[in-house]
Amino acid sequence: SFRELFHRRYDVNSEEFNRRHLYFQDTMKRHKYLNSFSAAPHSAKYGINQFSDLSQKEFRELYLRASTARAPSFSGLKTEG
Amino acid sequence: LPARFDWRDKAVVSPVQNQQACGSCWAFSVVGAMQSVHAIEGSTLERLSVQQVLDCSYKNEGCNGGSTLQALDWLKQTRVKLVLESEYSYKAKTGICHYFSQSHGGVALKNFTAHDFGGQEKAMMGQLVECGPLVALVDAVSWQDYLGGIIQHHCSSHWSNHAVLVVGYDTTGDIPYWIVQNSWGTSWGNEGYVYIKIGDSVCGIADSVAAVFL
């Protein structure tokens, strides 16, 4: 149902399916840990989405590509005027 | 400051985009801020070209990644006018820079500020209200699994790796939070948005924040 929902084309008999299935299982374990902090009513919830069959490395390499840039500390609001 | 403020209520925030399999978050956040400030100043809200920034901001690496501050610096130094999305559409691939004549219409950046608002998120709220949506860098590692709600844990500050657009905040409930537009499509998070607790620079949301001036 994940493949159907997110339009994945890899075949169940393919090597890619096996790899993605492992990543998916890792993801499920991660959700359990992440949600263990989410008891409060408005807390973030973690679960299956379009990134659930990616390894964490793949996710970082594809989507987390902003370079860190140090900015000077905000020096406070001007009081004049 | 108002207890709740959201630039979307003033119809000056473009719909959520999807960067697809391209590391272009840095370009989406910068262009998103420029679009909004252009609309705040009285123009029609129009989508500007992310692909132009991706292809032409030469110190950055297109789909392989980039820096929001480098992109803003490039826009300021060159006074390049960003053309409409319809004139230079998004391909999710780095391409050759297309040049437009000086007489061609577009939106140019006059200036920008960049600050670390760590420990001063109230001042950041002030800047959001005063200047328009803000470009921010965050640690988004745990966002791979995010479905919705207010992020309060599993996010470090000082380890940013993703660029987003802060469009509002809400302090009326038990947990005050930032309203942040992401560029991973509307099926991710809260219809493309993520909420981050205000205070302690959760996910590094206040560590590197830029405001644009047109």
PDB file of C-alpha atoms in Angstrom, chain B residues 105-183:
ATOM      1  CA  GLY B 105      10.773  43.180 -16.073  1.00  0.00           C
ATOM      2  CA  GLY B 106      11.579  41.462 -12.809  1.00  0.00           C
ATOM      3  CA  VAL B 107      12.199  41.884  -9.099  1.00  0.00           C
ATOM      4  CA  ALA B 108      15.600  42.924  -7.778  1.00  0.00           C
ATOM      5  CA  LEU B 109      16.958  42.704  -4.252  1.00  0.00           C
ATOM      6  CA  LYS B 110      18.071  45.980  -2.709  1.00  0.00           C
ATOM      7  CA  ASN B 111      19.450  44.639   0.546  1.00  0.00           C
ATOM      8  CA  PHE B 112      19.169  41.939   3.154  1.00  0.00           C
ATOM      9  CA  THR B 113      20.019  41.382   6.800  1.00  0.00           C
ATOM     10  CA  ALA B 114      21.167  38.153   8.413  1.00  0.00           C
ATOM     11  CA  HIS B 115      21.170  37.590  12.144  1.00  0.00           C
ATOM     12  CA  ASP B 116      21.481  34.937  14.791  1.00  0.00           C
ATOM     13  CA  PHE B 117      18.366  35.376  16.944  1.00  0.00           C
ATOM     14  CA  GLY B 118      19.340  32.642  19.391  1.00  0.00           C
ATOM     15  CA  GLY B 119      17.897  33.611  22.793  1.00  0.00           C
ATOM     16  CA  GLN B 120      16.030  36.502  21.153  1.00  0.00           C
ATOM     17  CA  GLU B 121      13.131  34.870  19.361  1.00  0.00           C
ATOM     18  CA  LYS B 122      10.814  37.691  20.417  1.00  0.00           C
ATOM     19  CA  ALA B 123      12.988  40.060  18.398  1.00  0.00           C
ATOM     20  CA  MET B 124      12.745  37.594  15.516  1.00  0.00           C
ATOM     21  CA  MET B 125       8.951  37.777  15.805  1.00  0.00           C
ATOM     22  CA  GLY B 126       9.268  41.546  15.545  1.00  0.00           C
ATOM     23  CA  GLN B 127      11.383  41.266  12.434  1.00  0.00           C
ATOM     24  CA  LEU B 128       8.882  38.881  10.852  1.00  0.00           C
ATOM     25  CA  VAL B 129       6.022  41.312  11.447  1.00  0.00           C
ATOM     26  CA  GLU B 130       8.054  44.303  10.320  1.00  0.00           C
ATOM     27  CA  CYS B 131       9.892  42.906   7.294  1.00  0.00           C
ATOM     28  CA  GLY B 132       7.881  39.984   5.950  1.00  0.00           C
ATOM     29  CA  PRO B 133       8.556  36.240   5.771  1.00  0.00           C
ATOM     30  CA  LEU B 134      12.068  35.290   6.830  1.00  0.00           C
ATOM     31  CA  VAL B 135      14.619  32.935   5.322  1.00  0.00           C
ATOM     32  CA  ALA B 136      15.884  30.518   7.986  1.00  0.00           C
ATOM     33  CA  LEU B 137      18.321  27.630   8.194  1.00  0.00           C
ATOM     34  CA  VAL B 138      17.363  24.551  10.192  1.00  0.00           C
ATOM     35  CA  ASP B 139      18.432  21.061  11.157  1.00  0.00           C
ATOM     36  CA  ALA B 140      15.845  18.952   9.322  1.00  0.00           C
ATOM     37  CA  VAL B 141      17.224  15.436   9.822  1.00  0.00           C
ATOM     38  CA  SER B 142      14.169  14.318  11.832  1.00  0.00           C
ATOM     39  CA  TRP B 143      11.817  15.919   9.328  1.00  0.00           C
ATOM     40  CA  GLN B 144      12.168  12.818   7.144  1.00  0.00           C
ATOM     41  CA  ASP B 145       9.459  11.245   9.334  1.00  0.00           C
ATOM     42  CA  TYR B 146       7.421  14.322  10.296  1.00  0.00           C
ATOM     43  CA  LEU B 147       3.643  14.111   9.836  1.00  0.00           C
ATOM     44  CA  GLY B 148       2.389  17.155  11.730  1.00  0.00           C
ATOM     45  CA  GLY B 149       2.165  18.880  15.116  1.00  0.00           C
ATOM     46  CA  ILE B 150       4.633  21.117  16.908  1.00  0.00           C
ATOM     47  CA  ILE B 151       8.269  19.998  16.858  1.00  0.00           C
ATOM     48  CA  GLN B 152       9.795  20.276  20.309  1.00  0.00           C
ATOM     49  CA  HIS B 153      12.391  17.477  20.355  1.00  0.00           C
ATOM     50  CA  HIS B 154      14.782  15.551  18.108  1.00  0.00           C
ATOM     51  CA  CYS B 155      16.142  18.686  16.513  1.00  0.00           C
ATOM     52  CA  SER B 156      19.529  20.220  17.154  1.00  0.00           C
ATOM     53  CA  SER B 157      20.522  23.839  16.842  1.00  0.00           C
ATOM     54  CA  HIS B 158      23.843  24.872  15.263  1.00  0.00           C
ATOM     55  CA  TRP B 159      23.752  21.952  12.768  1.00  0.00           C
ATOM     56  CA  SER B 160      21.710  23.426   9.974  1.00  0.00           C
ATOM     57  CA  ASN B 161      21.326  21.596   6.679  1.00  0.00           C
ATOM     58  CA  HIS B 162      18.065  22.882   5.199  1.00  0.00           C
ATOM     59  CA  ALA B 163      16.552  26.245   4.269  1.00  0.00           C
ATOM     60  CA  VAL B 164      12.917  27.229   4.856  1.00  0.00           C
ATOM     61  CA  LEU B 165      10.607  30.238   4.945  1.00  0.00           C
ATOM     62  CA  VAL B 166       9.165  31.433   8.267  1.00  0.00           C
ATOM     63  CA  VAL B 167       5.755  32.951   7.504  1.00  0.00           C
ATOM     64  CA  GLY B 168       4.196  33.404  10.938  1.00  0.00           C
ATOM     65  CA  TYR B 169       3.915  32.458  14.574  1.00  0.00           C
ATOM     66  CA  ASP B 170       1.252  31.605  17.118  1.00  0.00           C
ATOM     67  CA  THR B 171       1.620  32.185  20.848  1.00  0.00           C
ATOM     68  CA  THR B 172      -2.038  31.789  21.788  1.00  0.00           C
ATOM     69  CA  GLY B 173      -1.871  28.125  22.834  1.00  0.00           C
ATOM     70  CA  ASP B 174       0.056  26.168  25.463  1.00  0.00           C
ATOM     71  CA  ILE B 175       3.044  25.796  23.157  1.00  0.00           C
ATOM     72  CA  PRO B 176       3.997  28.865  21.132  1.00  0.00           C
ATOM     73  CA  TYR B 177       5.242  27.953  17.659  1.00  0.00           C
ATOM     74  CA  TRP B 178       6.670  29.232  14.387  1.00  0.00           C
ATOM     75  CA  ILE B 179       4.722  28.603  11.180  1.00  0.00           C
ATOM     76  CA  VAL B 180       7.237  27.500   8.585  1.00  0.00           C
ATOM     77  CA  GLN B 181       6.764  26.836   4.895  1.00  0.00           C
ATOM     78  CA  ASN B 182       8.810  23.949   3.502  1.00  0.00           C
ATOM     79  CA  SER B 183       9.465  23.072  -0.152  1.00  0.00           C
TER      80      SER B 183
END
